[in-house]
Amino acid sequence: MRMANRDLTFAGVIVVAPGEADELITNEQKTALDALHLRKIDLADRVLVVNPGGYVGESTSREIAYAHATGKSISFTDPV
């Protein structure tokens, strides 16, 4: 995700990326991040899903469904 962020930024795209945590987070923090990610989707013109090898996890699937429901254009880095 960091590489996609960097490449898009250098291409002149304003990137609104999800937060990342390198350590375990609490359920409360996870709930807060999930809500924040949906607000970031609200701000976005389109959504690029970084899905190495085609993998899409549970949270990302929920975010894709939200983006679709709000009419955002969605693309993927790898075939699903």
PDB file of C-alpha atoms in Angstrom:
ATOM      1  CA  MET A   1       0.000   0.000   0.000  1.00  0.00           C
ATOM      2  CA  ARG A   2       2.862   2.364   0.766  1.00  0.00           C
ATOM      3  CA  MET A   3       4.292   1.898  -2.735  1.00  0.00           C
ATOM      4  CA  ALA A   4       0.929   2.635  -4.376  1.00  0.00           C
ATOM      5  CA  ASN A   5       0.578   5.720  -2.158  1.00  0.00           C
ATOM      6  CA  ARG A   6       4.041   6.936  -3.154  1.00  0.00           C
ATOM      7  CA  ASP A   7       3.543   6.266  -6.877  1.00  0.00           C
ATOM      8  CA  LEU A   8       0.170   8.015  -6.974  1.00  0.00           C
ATOM      9  CA  THR A   9       1.456  10.959  -4.953  1.00  0.00           C
ATOM     10  CA  PHE A  10       4.387  11.459  -7.347  1.00  0.00           C
ATOM     11  CA  ALA A  11       1.901  11.242 -10.223  1.00  0.00           C
ATOM     12  CA  GLY A  12       0.105  14.246  -8.739  1.00  0.00           C
ATOM     13  CA  VAL A  13      -2.820  12.392  -7.173  1.00  0.00           C
ATOM     14  CA  ILE A  14      -4.072  13.401  -3.725  1.00  0.00           C
ATOM     15  CA  VAL A  15      -4.122  10.135  -1.778  1.00  0.00           C
ATOM     16  CA  VAL A  16      -6.490   9.581   1.139  1.00  0.00           C
ATOM     17  CA  ALA A  17      -5.187   6.262   2.459  1.00  0.00           C
ATOM     18  CA  PRO A  18      -6.415   4.060   5.303  1.00  0.00           C
ATOM     19  CA  GLY A  19      -4.520   4.134   8.563  1.00  0.00           C
ATOM     20  CA  GLU A  20      -1.984   1.437   9.292  1.00  0.00           C
ATOM     21  CA  ALA A  21      -0.974  -0.134  12.585  1.00  0.00           C
ATOM     22  CA  ASP A  22       2.193  -2.185  12.961  1.00  0.00           C
ATOM     23  CA  GLU A  23       1.111  -3.520  16.346  1.00  0.00           C
ATOM     24  CA  LEU A  24      -2.003  -5.256  17.628  1.00  0.00           C
ATOM     25  CA  ILE A  25      -4.892  -2.890  18.216  1.00  0.00           C
ATOM     26  CA  THR A  26      -7.850  -3.104  20.565  1.00  0.00           C
ATOM     27  CA  ASN A  27     -11.386  -3.837  19.401  1.00  0.00           C
ATOM     28  CA  GLU A  28     -12.253  -0.226  20.206  1.00  0.00           C
ATOM     29  CA  GLN A  29      -9.408   1.047  18.009  1.00  0.00           C
ATOM     30  CA  LYS A  30     -10.454  -1.337  15.211  1.00  0.00           C
ATOM     31  CA  THR A  31     -14.024  -0.040  15.346  1.00  0.00           C
ATOM     32  CA  ALA A  32     -12.779   3.555  15.234  1.00  0.00           C
ATOM     33  CA  LEU A  33     -10.467   2.836  12.281  1.00  0.00           C
ATOM     34  CA  ASP A  34     -13.250   1.055  10.381  1.00  0.00           C
ATOM     35  CA  ALA A  35     -15.494   4.112  10.772  1.00  0.00           C
ATOM     36  CA  LEU A  36     -12.663   6.475   9.809  1.00  0.00           C
ATOM     37  CA  HIS A  37     -11.935   4.478   6.650  1.00  0.00           C
ATOM     38  CA  LEU A  38     -15.567   4.881   5.553  1.00  0.00           C
ATOM     39  CA  ARG A  39     -15.332   8.660   6.083  1.00  0.00           C
ATOM     40  CA  LYS A  40     -12.174   8.679   3.939  1.00  0.00           C
ATOM     41  CA  ILE A  41     -14.096   6.857   1.203  1.00  0.00           C
ATOM     42  CA  ASP A  42     -16.703   9.638   1.449  1.00  0.00           C
ATOM     43  CA  LEU A  43     -13.934  12.166   0.692  1.00  0.00           C
ATOM     44  CA  ALA A  44     -12.525  10.208  -2.244  1.00  0.00           C
ATOM     45  CA  ASP A  45     -13.390  10.624  -5.925  1.00  0.00           C
ATOM     46  CA  ARG A  46     -12.473   7.002  -6.565  1.00  0.00           C
ATOM     47  CA  VAL A  47     -11.155   4.000  -4.657  1.00  0.00           C
ATOM     48  CA  LEU A  48      -8.048   1.989  -5.524  1.00  0.00           C
ATOM     49  CA  VAL A  49      -7.949  -1.337  -3.687  1.00  0.00           C
ATOM     50  CA  VAL A  50      -4.391  -2.549  -3.125  1.00  0.00           C
ATOM     51  CA  ASN A  51      -4.875  -6.322  -3.235  1.00  0.00           C
ATOM     52  CA  PRO A  52      -1.583  -8.168  -3.809  1.00  0.00           C
ATOM     53  CA  GLY A  53      -2.215 -11.526  -5.441  1.00  0.00           C
ATOM     54  CA  GLY A  54      -5.930 -10.760  -5.605  1.00  0.00           C
ATOM     55  CA  TYR A  55      -6.424 -11.043  -1.824  1.00  0.00           C
ATOM     56  CA  VAL A  56      -9.218  -8.960  -0.301  1.00  0.00           C
ATOM     57  CA  GLY A  57      -9.840  -9.295   3.442  1.00  0.00           C
ATOM     58  CA  GLU A  58     -13.015  -8.891   5.457  1.00  0.00           C
ATOM     59  CA  SER A  59     -12.593  -5.189   6.301  1.00  0.00           C
ATOM     60  CA  THR A  60     -11.613  -4.338   2.742  1.00  0.00           C
ATOM     61  CA  SER A  61     -14.621  -6.242   1.394  1.00  0.00           C
ATOM     62  CA  ARG A  62     -16.866  -4.156   3.641  1.00  0.00           C
ATOM     63  CA  GLU A  63     -15.178  -0.961   2.442  1.00  0.00           C
ATOM     64  CA  ILE A  64     -15.585  -2.013  -1.212  1.00  0.00           C
ATOM     65  CA  ALA A  65     -19.295  -2.638  -0.634  1.00  0.00           C
ATOM     66  CA  TYR A  66     -19.605   0.806   0.982  1.00  0.00           C
ATOM     67  CA  ALA A  67     -17.741   2.495  -1.869  1.00  0.00           C
ATOM     68  CA  HIS A  68     -19.944   0.716  -4.398  1.00  0.00           C
ATOM     69  CA  ALA A  69     -23.112   1.723  -2.512  1.00  0.00           C
ATOM     70  CA  THR A  70     -21.997   5.366  -2.517  1.00  0.00           C
ATOM     71  CA  GLY A  71     -21.294   5.314  -6.261  1.00  0.00           C
ATOM     72  CA  LYS A  72     -17.505   5.516  -6.105  1.00  0.00           C
ATOM     73  CA  SER A  73     -15.417   4.207  -8.991  1.00  0.00           C
ATOM     74  CA  ILE A  74     -13.453   1.181  -7.740  1.00  0.00           C
ATOM     75  CA  SER A  75     -10.329  -0.350  -9.257  1.00  0.00           C
ATOM     76  CA  PHE A  76      -7.863  -2.976  -8.063  1.00  0.00           C
ATOM     77  CA  THR A  77      -4.088  -3.297  -8.295  1.00  0.00           C
ATOM     78  CA  ASP A  78      -4.391  -7.048  -8.975  1.00  0.00           C
ATOM     79  CA  PRO A  79      -7.157  -9.145 -10.546  1.00  0.00           C
ATOM     80  CA  VAL A  80      -9.699 -10.354  -8.003  1.00  0.00           C
TER      81      VAL A  80
END
